[in-house]
């Protein structure tokens, strides 16, 4: 089963987490095999789209027999980078930061939150689950000493670039950015944005029939 | 200036909010005109991508003179549906629900939150800014009587479909869904998902070089 990494387009990358979620649900229901047609009914992509996507990175299906759910789940997990653990910190312990800290599902997938940071003295020292909110002044030392992989930015947009620079200069390779600003980083750093305003405007656009 | 609505693909729709954000910043800096080349430098899309996108829905640029920032901002705002107000409710007043309720930027764009709903007696009666958290039992009556346009679902996934059904059957046309589940709705209802786990898996995928 060879993975043809270089053939995965950004459009497919964006669909992979959804495949992963549906395949997990199938596994939990003890489903061993599934056809592209049945998977299509559940996941909402067309069967031909599914065959095309899954062909991109390996040979999982047998004509007429369907996909092996466990194999496919495992292989997609590997492509998603889930065969390792990630050490994360959250910067900004407001509502969004606390919400992310409370998502225990991330931990099950191997994403472990090591600390939250804030500059608000009223928050410093508090705990979200068992994760302590620390003084933002400790951020750089902590990130460096603990080999943090991913920094989650939940601060107001005017602070976001500065926080990003501090994370990256101390070894962080991935930034999950909730601030409504586009961060500037070197090419080897990955930024994934959650821009809530843009999502809401997409909703209103579609409600007004803007899509063809 | 004619809007060619039917030519806007989903890929363009997804880029429109970003254009809108950058154009607002230009307006705030009193920039009147901008070339596709200069816009490209700021926004990160290629100049030819920008010309192609903006050609989709009107004639804003003059060869060699650039785009009129105010006109383009207004027209993109119209396509995004921002020439009207939206009445919204949030269901689920946990961290995510409270975070969304605290985003005052949405209000500036015409999205007004009328109420939050929760089933937790400790939360009912509290206020986030000036918005009261009400008993979830009031949801259907409130949505119907106040002609709510958009429902924001911030409840655990096992409750999400039921909440969605209640919103839709009382007149809601758009669902902004933060629960990690794909909701089933009729064709005339728009759902925009914010699936945080999928965003995080996209990040780890890209950190492992999965994109071509």
mmCIF file of C-alpha atoms in Angstrom:
data_model
loop_
_atom_site.group_PDB
_atom_site.id
_atom_site.type_symbol
_atom_site.label_atom_id
_atom_site.label_comp_id
_atom_site.label_asym_id
_atom_site.label_seq_id
_atom_site.Cartn_x
_atom_site.Cartn_y
_atom_site.Cartn_z
ATOM 1 C CA UNK A 1 0.000 0.000 0.000
ATOM 2 C CA UNK A 2 2.036 2.933 -1.230
ATOM 3 C CA UNK A 3 1.175 6.477 -0.274
ATOM 4 C CA UNK A 4 1.450 8.859 -3.181
ATOM 5 C CA UNK A 5 1.920 11.959 -1.068
ATOM 6 C CA UNK A 6 2.711 14.396 -3.789
ATOM 7 C CA UNK A 7 -0.646 13.882 -5.478
ATOM 8 C CA UNK A 8 -2.760 15.258 -2.615
ATOM 9 C CA UNK A 9 -4.200 18.637 -3.486
ATOM 10 C CA UNK A 10 -5.342 21.175 -0.909
ATOM 11 C CA UNK A 11 -8.971 20.375 -1.801
ATOM 12 C CA UNK A 12 -8.413 16.718 -0.870
ATOM 13 C CA UNK A 13 -6.488 17.691 2.287
ATOM 14 C CA UNK A 14 -9.540 19.675 3.406
ATOM 15 C CA UNK A 15 -11.772 16.610 2.926
ATOM 16 C CA UNK A 16 -9.504 14.118 4.718
ATOM 17 C CA UNK A 17 -10.547 15.022 8.295
ATOM 18 C CA UNK A 18 -14.165 14.370 7.332
ATOM 19 C CA UNK A 19 -13.309 10.947 5.900
ATOM 20 C CA UNK A 20 -11.417 10.243 9.119
ATOM 21 C CA UNK A 21 -14.438 11.201 11.258
ATOM 22 C CA UNK A 22 -16.877 9.047 9.276
ATOM 23 C CA UNK A 23 -14.528 6.075 9.178
ATOM 24 C CA UNK A 24 -14.136 6.255 12.983
ATOM 25 C CA UNK A 25 -17.916 6.167 13.322
ATOM 26 C CA UNK A 26 -18.059 3.117 11.044
ATOM 27 C CA UNK A 27 -15.355 1.385 13.088
ATOM 28 C CA UNK A 28 -17.303 2.070 16.282
ATOM 29 C CA UNK A 29 -20.282 0.397 14.612
ATOM 30 C CA UNK A 30 -18.092 -2.622 13.726
ATOM 31 C CA UNK A 31 -18.413 -2.048 9.974
ATOM 32 C CA UNK A 32 -15.540 -3.879 8.217
ATOM 33 C CA UNK A 33 -16.092 -2.961 4.571
ATOM 34 C CA UNK A 34 -17.834 -0.121 2.830
ATOM 35 C CA UNK A 35 -18.420 0.673 -0.831
ATOM 36 C CA UNK A 36 -17.830 4.133 -2.247
ATOM 37 C CA UNK A 37 -21.584 4.245 -2.886
ATOM 38 C CA UNK A 38 -22.508 3.575 0.769
ATOM 39 C CA UNK A 39 -19.808 5.936 2.006
ATOM 40 C CA UNK A 40 -21.187 8.547 -0.378
ATOM 41 C CA UNK A 41 -24.667 8.268 1.159
ATOM 42 C CA UNK A 42 -23.255 8.919 4.617
ATOM 43 C CA UNK A 43 -20.598 11.532 3.946
ATOM 44 C CA UNK A 44 -22.306 13.494 1.182
ATOM 45 C CA UNK A 45 -19.496 13.480 -1.404
ATOM 46 C CA UNK A 46 -20.282 11.686 -4.678
ATOM 47 C CA UNK A 47 -19.089 8.088 -5.052
ATOM 48 C CA UNK A 48 -16.826 9.078 -7.943
ATOM 49 C CA UNK A 49 -15.357 11.921 -5.859
ATOM 50 C CA UNK A 50 -14.620 9.427 -3.085
ATOM 51 C CA UNK A 51 -12.949 6.953 -5.449
ATOM 52 C CA UNK A 52 -10.887 9.748 -6.951
ATOM 53 C CA UNK A 53 -9.863 11.127 -3.518
ATOM 54 C CA UNK A 54 -8.895 7.754 -2.096
ATOM 55 C CA UNK A 55 -6.974 6.797 -5.228
ATOM 56 C CA UNK A 56 -4.781 9.827 -4.602
ATOM 57 C CA UNK A 57 -2.934 8.203 -1.755
ATOM 58 C CA UNK A 58 -3.176 4.453 -2.048
ATOM 59 C CA UNK A 59 -4.954 1.352 -3.172
ATOM 60 C CA UNK A 60 -7.598 0.577 -0.538
ATOM 61 C CA UNK A 61 -10.542 -0.736 -2.477
ATOM 62 C CA UNK A 62 -11.123 -3.865 -4.473
ATOM 63 C CA UNK A 63 -13.527 -3.473 -7.366
ATOM 64 C CA UNK A 64 -16.874 -4.782 -6.129
ATOM 65 C CA UNK A 65 -15.697 -5.450 -2.574
ATOM 66 C CA UNK A 66 -15.484 -1.936 -1.187
ATOM 67 C CA UNK A 67 -12.953 -0.379 1.145
ATOM 68 C CA UNK A 68 -11.463 -1.997 4.222
ATOM 69 C CA UNK A 69 -12.601 0.466 6.888
ATOM 70 C CA UNK A 70 -9.838 -0.193 9.437
ATOM 71 C CA UNK A 71 -7.033 0.016 6.865
ATOM 72 C CA UNK A 72 -8.406 3.168 5.327
ATOM 73 C CA UNK A 73 -8.926 4.794 8.745
ATOM 74 C CA UNK A 74 -5.376 3.991 9.754
ATOM 75 C CA UNK A 75 -3.832 5.179 6.504
ATOM 76 C CA UNK A 76 -5.790 8.446 6.476
ATOM 77 C CA UNK A 77 -4.770 8.921 10.105
ATOM 78 C CA UNK A 78 -1.120 8.574 9.061
ATOM 79 C CA UNK A 79 -1.520 11.115 6.268
ATOM 80 C CA UNK A 80 -3.167 13.462 8.760
ATOM 81 C CA UNK A 81 -0.080 13.057 10.934
ATOM 82 C CA UNK A 82 -1.911 11.180 13.704
ATOM 83 C CA UNK A 83 0.808 8.553 14.145
ATOM 84 C CA UNK A 84 2.571 10.890 16.568
ATOM 85 C CA UNK A 85 1.758 13.179 19.498
ATOM 86 C CA UNK A 86 1.659 16.956 19.416
ATOM 87 C CA UNK A 87 2.502 19.244 22.292
ATOM 88 C CA UNK A 88 0.410 22.393 22.244
ATOM 89 C CA UNK A 89 0.050 25.641 24.148
ATOM 90 C CA UNK A 90 -2.850 28.077 24.035
ATOM 91 C CA UNK A 91 -2.100 31.787 24.158
ATOM 92 C CA UNK A 92 -5.071 33.835 25.344
ATOM 93 C CA UNK A 93 -7.325 32.282 27.981
ATOM 94 C CA UNK A 94 -10.534 34.124 27.107
ATOM 95 C CA UNK A 95 -13.677 32.333 25.930
ATOM 96 C CA UNK A 96 -12.142 30.865 22.793
ATOM 97 C CA UNK A 97 -8.941 29.791 24.542
ATOM 98 C CA UNK A 98 -10.934 28.155 27.328
ATOM 99 C CA UNK A 99 -13.277 26.492 24.841
ATOM 100 C CA UNK A 100 -10.324 24.932 23.007
ATOM 101 C CA UNK A 101 -8.760 23.844 26.316
ATOM 102 C CA UNK A 102 -12.006 22.074 27.196
ATOM 103 C CA UNK A 103 -12.175 20.014 23.970
ATOM 104 C CA UNK A 104 -11.057 16.646 25.268
ATOM 105 C CA UNK A 105 -11.543 15.083 21.839
ATOM 106 C CA UNK A 106 -8.308 16.671 20.626
ATOM 107 C CA UNK A 107 -6.387 14.775 23.275
ATOM 108 C CA UNK A 108 -7.789 11.450 22.109
ATOM 109 C CA UNK A 109 -6.296 12.174 18.690
ATOM 110 C CA UNK A 110 -2.864 12.868 20.181
ATOM 111 C CA UNK A 111 -3.008 16.649 20.604
ATOM 112 C CA UNK A 112 -2.047 17.457 24.189
ATOM 113 C CA UNK A 113 -2.374 20.928 25.670
ATOM 114 C CA UNK A 114 0.559 21.635 27.989
ATOM 115 C CA UNK A 115 -0.346 25.141 29.168
ATOM 116 C CA UNK A 116 -2.462 28.240 28.649
ATOM 117 C CA UNK A 117 -1.000 31.720 28.812
ATOM 118 C CA UNK A 118 -2.636 35.041 29.535
ATOM 119 C CA UNK A 119 -1.611 38.476 30.763
ATOM 120 C CA UNK A 120 -4.700 38.943 32.948
ATOM 121 C CA UNK A 121 -3.641 38.517 36.636
ATOM 122 C CA UNK A 122 -7.170 37.353 37.489
ATOM 123 C CA UNK A 123 -6.759 34.345 35.189
ATOM 124 C CA UNK A 124 -3.143 33.433 35.964
ATOM 125 C CA UNK A 125 -2.967 30.436 38.304
ATOM 126 C CA UNK A 126 -6.453 29.168 37.486
ATOM 127 C CA UNK A 127 -6.841 25.759 35.915
ATOM 128 C CA UNK A 128 -8.919 24.564 32.970
ATOM 129 C CA UNK A 129 -9.279 20.833 33.561
ATOM 130 C CA UNK A 130 -5.742 20.122 34.820
ATOM 131 C CA UNK A 131 -4.046 22.743 32.636
ATOM 132 C CA UNK A 132 -2.702 25.796 34.420
ATOM 133 C CA UNK A 133 -3.055 29.332 33.086
ATOM 134 C CA UNK A 134 0.418 30.872 33.259
ATOM 135 C CA UNK A 135 1.753 34.402 32.953
ATOM 136 C CA UNK A 136 2.366 35.305 29.315
ATOM 137 C CA UNK A 137 5.887 36.370 30.352
ATOM 138 C CA UNK A 138 6.714 32.663 30.774
ATOM 139 C CA UNK A 139 5.624 31.813 27.220
ATOM 140 C CA UNK A 140 8.960 31.796 25.421
ATOM 141 C CA UNK A 141 10.867 29.846 28.076
ATOM 142 C CA UNK A 142 8.075 27.308 28.416
ATOM 143 C CA UNK A 143 7.742 26.729 24.674
ATOM 144 C CA UNK A 144 11.477 26.243 24.265
ATOM 145 C CA UNK A 145 11.990 23.984 27.289
ATOM 146 C CA UNK A 146 8.999 21.766 26.511
ATOM 147 C CA UNK A 147 9.575 21.442 22.750
ATOM 148 C CA UNK A 148 6.084 22.650 21.940
ATOM 149 C CA UNK A 149 4.944 21.726 18.408
ATOM 150 C CA UNK A 150 1.765 23.764 17.982
ATOM 151 C CA UNK A 151 0.782 27.202 19.257
ATOM 152 C CA UNK A 152 -2.904 28.099 19.455
ATOM 153 C CA UNK A 153 -3.427 31.862 19.171
ATOM 154 C CA UNK A 154 -6.576 33.141 20.891
ATOM 155 C CA UNK A 155 -5.495 36.719 21.641
ATOM 156 C CA UNK A 156 -6.947 39.931 20.139
ATOM 157 C CA UNK A 157 -5.712 40.607 16.616
ATOM 158 C CA UNK A 158 -3.363 43.438 17.613
ATOM 159 C CA UNK A 159 -1.268 40.994 19.681
ATOM 160 C CA UNK A 160 -1.471 38.002 17.345
ATOM 161 C CA UNK A 161 1.610 38.628 15.160
ATOM 162 C CA UNK A 162 3.828 39.292 18.182
ATOM 163 C CA UNK A 163 2.643 36.080 19.873
ATOM 164 C CA UNK A 164 3.157 34.175 16.618
ATOM 165 C CA UNK A 165 6.742 35.460 16.287
ATOM 166 C CA UNK A 166 7.531 34.423 19.868
ATOM 167 C CA UNK A 167 6.106 30.938 19.325
ATOM 168 C CA UNK A 168 7.978 30.400 16.066
ATOM 169 C CA UNK A 169 11.308 31.717 17.315
ATOM 170 C CA UNK A 170 11.114 29.160 20.117
ATOM 171 C CA UNK A 171 10.549 26.172 17.878
ATOM 172 C CA UNK A 172 6.806 25.968 17.163
ATOM 173 C CA UNK A 173 6.159 24.552 13.673
ATOM 174 C CA UNK A 174 2.376 24.899 13.458
ATOM 175 C CA UNK A 175 0.090 27.794 14.352
ATOM 176 C CA UNK A 176 -3.652 27.380 14.893
ATOM 177 C CA UNK A 177 -4.852 30.952 14.621
ATOM 178 C CA UNK A 178 -8.213 32.160 15.953
ATOM 179 C CA UNK A 179 -7.344 35.875 15.693
ATOM 180 C CA UNK A 180 -9.010 37.662 12.739
ATOM 181 C CA UNK A 181 -5.741 38.526 11.034
ATOM 182 C CA UNK A 182 -3.448 36.851 8.501
ATOM 183 C CA UNK A 183 -0.128 36.055 10.152
ATOM 184 C CA UNK A 184 3.223 36.429 8.429
ATOM 185 C CA UNK A 185 5.473 33.397 8.867
ATOM 186 C CA UNK A 186 8.383 31.724 7.087
ATOM 187 C CA UNK A 187 7.624 29.067 4.505
ATOM 188 C CA UNK A 188 8.421 26.129 6.779
ATOM 189 C CA UNK A 189 5.769 27.165 9.323
ATOM 190 C CA UNK A 190 2.166 26.038 8.825
ATOM 191 C CA UNK A 191 -0.722 28.325 9.761
ATOM 192 C CA UNK A 192 -4.303 27.099 9.910
ATOM 193 C CA UNK A 193 -6.860 29.850 10.483
ATOM 194 C CA UNK A 194 -10.257 29.696 12.141
ATOM 195 C CA UNK A 195 -11.713 33.018 11.035
ATOM 196 C CA UNK A 196 -15.189 33.115 12.561
ATOM 197 C CA UNK A 197 -16.280 36.346 10.850
ATOM 198 C CA UNK A 198 -15.434 34.885 7.456
ATOM 199 C CA UNK A 199 -17.449 31.779 8.216
ATOM 200 C CA UNK A 200 -20.453 33.898 9.226
ATOM 201 C CA UNK A 201 -20.198 35.982 6.038
ATOM 202 C CA UNK A 202 -20.082 32.780 3.996
ATOM 203 C CA UNK A 203 -23.344 31.798 5.676
ATOM 204 C CA UNK A 204 -25.089 35.082 4.859
ATOM 205 C CA UNK A 205 -23.727 34.951 1.312
ATOM 206 C CA UNK A 206 -25.182 31.482 0.774
ATOM 207 C CA UNK A 207 -28.475 32.529 2.407
ATOM 208 C CA UNK A 208 -28.685 35.179 -0.308
ATOM 209 C CA UNK A 209 -28.147 32.679 -3.082
ATOM 210 C CA UNK A 210 -24.683 33.877 -4.027
ATOM 211 C CA UNK A 211 -23.418 30.460 -5.062
ATOM 212 C CA UNK A 212 -23.826 29.279 -8.627
ATOM 213 C CA UNK B 1 -22.486 47.604 -12.689
ATOM 214 C CA UNK B 2 -24.303 44.345 -13.169
ATOM 215 C CA UNK B 3 -23.898 41.469 -10.749
ATOM 216 C CA UNK B 4 -23.541 38.134 -12.491
ATOM 217 C CA UNK B 5 -24.690 36.072 -9.536
ATOM 218 C CA UNK B 6 -24.828 32.718 -11.211
ATOM 219 C CA UNK B 7 -21.132 32.754 -12.052
ATOM 220 C CA UNK B 8 -19.887 32.677 -8.470
ATOM 221 C CA UNK B 9 -18.432 29.299 -7.584
ATOM 222 C CA UNK B 10 -18.122 28.005 -4.025
ATOM 223 C CA UNK B 11 -14.355 28.586 -4.209
ATOM 224 C CA UNK B 12 -14.951 32.284 -4.915
ATOM 225 C CA UNK B 13 -17.653 32.498 -2.233
ATOM 226 C CA UNK B 14 -15.095 31.247 0.293
ATOM 227 C CA UNK B 15 -12.661 34.001 -0.740
ATOM 228 C CA UNK B 16 -15.174 36.875 -0.664
ATOM 229 C CA UNK B 17 -15.121 37.475 3.123
ATOM 230 C CA UNK B 18 -11.355 37.877 2.946
ATOM 231 C CA UNK B 19 -11.655 40.444 0.143
ATOM 232 C CA UNK B 20 -14.241 42.237 2.259
ATOM 233 C CA UNK B 21 -11.931 42.331 5.292
ATOM 234 C CA UNK B 22 -8.959 43.684 3.332
ATOM 235 C CA UNK B 23 -11.063 46.272 1.493
ATOM 236 C CA UNK B 24 -12.421 47.536 4.834
ATOM 237 C CA UNK B 25 -8.856 47.951 6.075
ATOM 238 C CA UNK B 26 -7.976 49.909 2.913
ATOM 239 C CA UNK B 27 -11.029 52.134 3.377
ATOM 240 C CA UNK B 28 -10.002 52.826 6.978
ATOM 241 C CA UNK B 29 -6.621 53.912 5.621
ATOM 242 C CA UNK B 30 -8.346 56.245 3.109
ATOM 243 C CA UNK B 31 -7.119 54.291 0.095
ATOM 244 C CA UNK B 32 -9.346 55.135 -2.915
ATOM 245 C CA UNK B 33 -7.938 52.935 -5.650
ATOM 246 C CA UNK B 34 -5.939 49.736 -5.669
ATOM 247 C CA UNK B 35 -4.478 47.631 -8.477
ATOM 248 C CA UNK B 36 -4.869 43.871 -8.561
ATOM 249 C CA UNK B 37 -1.084 43.724 -8.129
ATOM 250 C CA UNK B 38 -1.092 45.781 -4.913
ATOM 251 C CA UNK B 39 -4.130 43.940 -3.593
ATOM 252 C CA UNK B 40 -2.324 40.692 -4.370
ATOM 253 C CA UNK B 41 0.649 41.719 -2.212
ATOM 254 C CA UNK B 42 -1.631 42.369 0.757
ATOM 255 C CA UNK B 43 -4.142 39.550 0.472
ATOM 256 C CA UNK B 44 -1.875 36.788 -0.802
ATOM 257 C CA UNK B 45 -3.962 35.671 -3.803
ATOM 258 C CA UNK B 46 -2.270 36.125 -7.203
ATOM 259 C CA UNK B 47 -3.154 39.233 -9.219
ATOM 260 C CA UNK B 48 -4.653 37.090 -11.978
ATOM 261 C CA UNK B 49 -6.733 35.189 -9.403
ATOM 262 C CA UNK B 50 -8.035 38.506 -8.079
ATOM 263 C CA UNK B 51 -8.921 39.811 -11.568
ATOM 264 C CA UNK B 52 -10.674 36.538 -12.349
ATOM 265 C CA UNK B 53 -12.583 36.526 -9.038
ATOM 266 C CA UNK B 54 -13.708 40.130 -9.305
ATOM 267 C CA UNK B 55 -14.706 39.722 -12.949
ATOM 268 C CA UNK B 56 -17.123 37.034 -11.786
ATOM 269 C CA UNK B 57 -19.587 39.501 -10.371
ATOM 270 C CA UNK B 58 -19.095 42.874 -11.959
ATOM 271 C CA UNK B 59 -16.928 45.398 -13.703
ATOM 272 C CA UNK B 60 -14.986 47.262 -11.006
ATOM 273 C CA UNK B 61 -11.599 47.880 -12.497
ATOM 274 C CA UNK B 62 -10.394 50.050 -15.304
ATOM 275 C CA UNK B 63 -7.338 48.712 -17.114
ATOM 276 C CA UNK B 64 -4.351 50.562 -15.675
ATOM 277 C CA UNK B 65 -6.361 52.471 -13.056
ATOM 278 C CA UNK B 66 -7.093 49.754 -10.540
ATOM 279 C CA UNK B 67 -10.202 49.080 -8.510
ATOM 280 C CA UNK B 68 -12.337 51.659 -6.764
ATOM 281 C CA UNK B 69 -12.052 50.458 -3.177
ATOM 282 C CA UNK B 70 -15.345 51.906 -1.873
ATOM 283 C CA UNK B 71 -17.399 50.565 -4.807
ATOM 284 C CA UNK B 72 -15.834 47.147 -4.607
ATOM 285 C CA UNK B 73 -16.294 46.998 -0.815
ATOM 286 C CA UNK B 74 -19.942 47.923 -1.137
ATOM 287 C CA UNK B 75 -20.643 45.498 -3.946
ATOM 288 C CA UNK B 76 -18.915 42.593 -2.226
ATOM 289 C CA UNK B 77 -20.859 43.498 0.919
ATOM 290 C CA UNK B 78 -24.100 43.203 -1.077
ATOM 291 C CA UNK B 79 -23.116 39.817 -2.478
ATOM 292 C CA UNK B 80 -22.278 38.698 1.058
ATOM 293 C CA UNK B 81 -25.795 39.738 2.041
ATOM 294 C CA UNK B 82 -24.642 42.621 4.261
ATOM 295 C CA UNK B 83 -27.238 45.078 2.946
ATOM 296 C CA UNK B 84 -29.679 43.763 5.533
ATOM 297 C CA UNK B 85 -29.766 42.812 9.208
ATOM 298 C CA UNK B 86 -29.846 39.300 10.611
ATOM 299 C CA UNK B 87 -31.498 38.241 13.831
ATOM 300 C CA UNK B 88 -29.639 35.423 15.527
ATOM 301 C CA UNK B 89 -29.932 33.180 18.561
ATOM 302 C CA UNK B 90 -27.223 31.044 20.130
ATOM 303 C CA UNK B 91 -28.176 27.632 21.473
ATOM 304 C CA UNK B 92 -25.727 26.355 24.064
ATOM 305 C CA UNK B 93 -24.134 28.904 26.387
ATOM 306 C CA UNK B 94 -20.905 27.049 27.132
ATOM 307 C CA UNK B 95 -17.489 28.402 26.199
ATOM 308 C CA UNK B 96 -18.084 28.485 22.470
ATOM 309 C CA UNK B 97 -21.567 29.984 22.790
ATOM 310 C CA UNK B 98 -20.270 32.658 25.138
ATOM 311 C CA UNK B 99 -17.283 33.353 22.889
ATOM 312 C CA UNK B 100 -19.584 33.935 19.922
ATOM 313 C CA UNK B 101 -21.884 36.123 22.047
ATOM 314 C CA UNK B 102 -18.884 38.275 22.965
ATOM 315 C CA UNK B 103 -17.774 38.932 19.356
ATOM 316 C CA UNK B 104 -19.029 42.474 18.938
ATOM 317 C CA UNK B 105 -17.602 42.644 15.410
ATOM 318 C CA UNK B 106 -20.497 40.548 14.130
ATOM 319 C CA UNK B 107 -22.930 43.214 15.278
ATOM 320 C CA UNK B 108 -21.110 45.915 13.321
ATOM 321 C CA UNK B 109 -21.720 43.860 10.179
ATOM 322 C CA UNK B 110 -25.448 43.617 10.900
ATOM 323 C CA UNK B 111 -25.618 40.292 12.747
ATOM 324 C CA UNK B 112 -27.502 40.864 15.991
ATOM 325 C CA UNK B 113 -27.741 38.238 18.715
ATOM 326 C CA UNK B 114 -31.184 38.305 20.308
ATOM 327 C CA UNK B 115 -30.804 35.588 22.913
ATOM 328 C CA UNK B 116 -28.791 32.634 24.184
ATOM 329 C CA UNK B 117 -30.423 29.417 25.289
ATOM 330 C CA UNK B 118 -29.208 26.702 27.623
ATOM 331 C CA UNK B 119 -30.692 23.968 29.778
ATOM 332 C CA UNK B 120 -28.284 24.531 32.686
ATOM 333 C CA UNK B 121 -30.226 26.275 35.518
ATOM 334 C CA UNK B 122 -26.978 27.874 36.731
ATOM 335 C CA UNK B 123 -26.627 29.730 33.430
ATOM 336 C CA UNK B 124 -30.281 30.682 32.851
ATOM 337 C CA UNK B 125 -30.885 34.325 33.738
ATOM 338 C CA UNK B 126 -27.241 35.364 33.409
ATOM 339 C CA UNK B 127 -26.298 37.927 30.786
ATOM 340 C CA UNK B 128 -23.467 37.997 28.250
ATOM 341 C CA UNK B 129 -23.089 41.691 27.443
ATOM 342 C CA UNK B 130 -26.785 42.644 27.380
ATOM 343 C CA UNK B 131 -27.998 39.312 26.024
ATOM 344 C CA UNK B 132 -29.907 37.103 28.421
ATOM 345 C CA UNK B 133 -29.408 33.354 28.688
ATOM 346 C CA UNK B 134 -32.881 31.831 28.551
ATOM 347 C CA UNK B 135 -34.266 28.398 29.292
ATOM 348 C CA UNK B 136 -33.977 26.133 26.248
ATOM 349 C CA UNK B 137 -37.693 25.367 26.682
ATOM 350 C CA UNK B 138 -38.422 28.910 25.422
ATOM 351 C CA UNK B 139 -36.426 28.391 22.216
ATOM 352 C CA UNK B 140 -39.173 27.531 19.765
ATOM 353 C CA UNK B 141 -41.607 30.236 20.893
ATOM 354 C CA UNK B 142 -38.859 32.867 20.936
ATOM 355 C CA UNK B 143 -37.543 31.981 17.473
ATOM 356 C CA UNK B 144 -41.022 32.079 15.967
ATOM 357 C CA UNK B 145 -42.174 35.297 17.662
ATOM 358 C CA UNK B 146 -38.967 37.205 16.880
ATOM 359 C CA UNK B 147 -38.562 36.036 13.282
ATOM 360 C CA UNK B 148 -35.041 34.789 13.910
ATOM 361 C CA UNK B 149 -33.006 34.350 10.704
ATOM 362 C CA UNK B 150 -29.923 32.473 11.915
ATOM 363 C CA UNK B 151 -29.477 29.842 14.617
ATOM 364 C CA UNK B 152 -26.023 29.261 16.081
ATOM 365 C CA UNK B 153 -25.637 25.729 17.398
ATOM 366 C CA UNK B 154 -23.100 25.362 20.223
ATOM 367 C CA UNK B 155 -24.526 22.300 21.981
ATOM 368 C CA UNK B 156 -22.909 18.837 22.245
ATOM 369 C CA UNK B 157 -23.233 16.795 19.063
ATOM 370 C CA UNK B 158 -25.897 14.445 20.432
ATOM 371 C CA UNK B 159 -28.311 17.395 20.797
ATOM 372 C CA UNK B 160 -27.383 19.269 17.625
ATOM 373 C CA UNK B 161 -29.820 17.701 15.143
ATOM 374 C CA UNK B 162 -32.765 18.120 17.514
ATOM 375 C CA UNK B 163 -31.898 21.792 18.094
ATOM 376 C CA UNK B 164 -31.460 22.276 14.357
ATOM 377 C CA UNK B 165 -34.893 20.771 13.636
ATOM 378 C CA UNK B 166 -36.515 23.075 16.217
ATOM 379 C CA UNK B 167 -34.826 26.147 14.754
ATOM 380 C CA UNK B 168 -35.770 25.297 11.183
ATOM 381 C CA UNK B 169 -39.366 24.370 11.946
ATOM 382 C CA UNK B 170 -39.761 27.821 13.505
ATOM 383 C CA UNK B 171 -38.499 29.753 10.518
ATOM 384 C CA UNK B 172 -34.694 29.871 10.750
ATOM 385 C CA UNK B 173 -33.100 29.874 7.267
ATOM 386 C CA UNK B 174 -29.430 29.657 8.186
ATOM 387 C CA UNK B 175 -27.590 27.454 10.671
ATOM 388 C CA UNK B 176 -24.104 28.238 11.946
ATOM 389 C CA UNK B 177 -23.053 24.909 13.379
ATOM 390 C CA UNK B 178 -20.207 24.467 15.859
ATOM 391 C CA UNK B 179 -21.171 20.907 16.843
ATOM 392 C CA UNK B 180 -18.907 18.214 15.333
ATOM 393 C CA UNK B 181 -21.671 16.608 13.311
ATOM 394 C CA UNK B 182 -23.158 17.052 9.830
ATOM 395 C CA UNK B 183 -26.743 18.244 10.160
ATOM 396 C CA UNK B 184 -29.561 17.057 7.925
ATOM 397 C CA UNK B 185 -31.686 19.916 6.565
ATOM 398 C CA UNK B 186 -33.950 20.619 3.611
ATOM 399 C CA UNK B 187 -32.427 22.126 0.487
ATOM 400 C CA UNK B 188 -33.629 25.662 1.178
ATOM 401 C CA UNK B 189 -31.762 25.812 4.510
ATOM 402 C CA UNK B 190 -28.105 26.850 4.561
ATOM 403 C CA UNK B 191 -25.668 25.261 7.012
ATOM 404 C CA UNK B 192 -22.180 26.623 7.580
ATOM 405 C CA UNK B 193 -20.009 24.445 9.788
ATOM 406 C CA UNK B 194 -17.147 25.381 12.078
ATOM 407 C CA UNK B 195 -15.615 21.987 12.742
ATOM 408 C CA UNK B 196 -12.660 22.656 15.020
ATOM 409 C CA UNK B 197 -11.336 19.084 15.024
ATOM 410 C CA UNK B 198 -11.205 19.073 11.236
ATOM 411 C CA UNK B 199 -9.309 22.338 11.232
ATOM 412 C CA UNK B 200 -6.767 20.939 13.709
ATOM 413 C CA UNK B 201 -6.317 17.777 11.608
ATOM 414 C CA UNK B 202 -5.746 19.942 8.543
ATOM 415 C CA UNK B 203 -2.970 21.667 10.485
ATOM 416 C CA UNK B 204 -1.249 18.402 11.468
ATOM 417 C CA UNK B 205 -1.656 17.098 7.915
ATOM 418 C CA UNK B 206 0.073 20.172 6.486
ATOM 419 C CA UNK B 207 2.777 20.007 9.180
ATOM 420 C CA UNK B 208 3.535 16.529 7.844
ATOM 421 C CA UNK B 209 3.849 17.756 4.280
ATOM 422 C CA UNK B 210 0.690 16.110 3.011
ATOM 423 C CA UNK B 211 -0.106 18.793 0.466
ATOM 424 C CA UNK B 212 1.282 18.507 -3.034
#
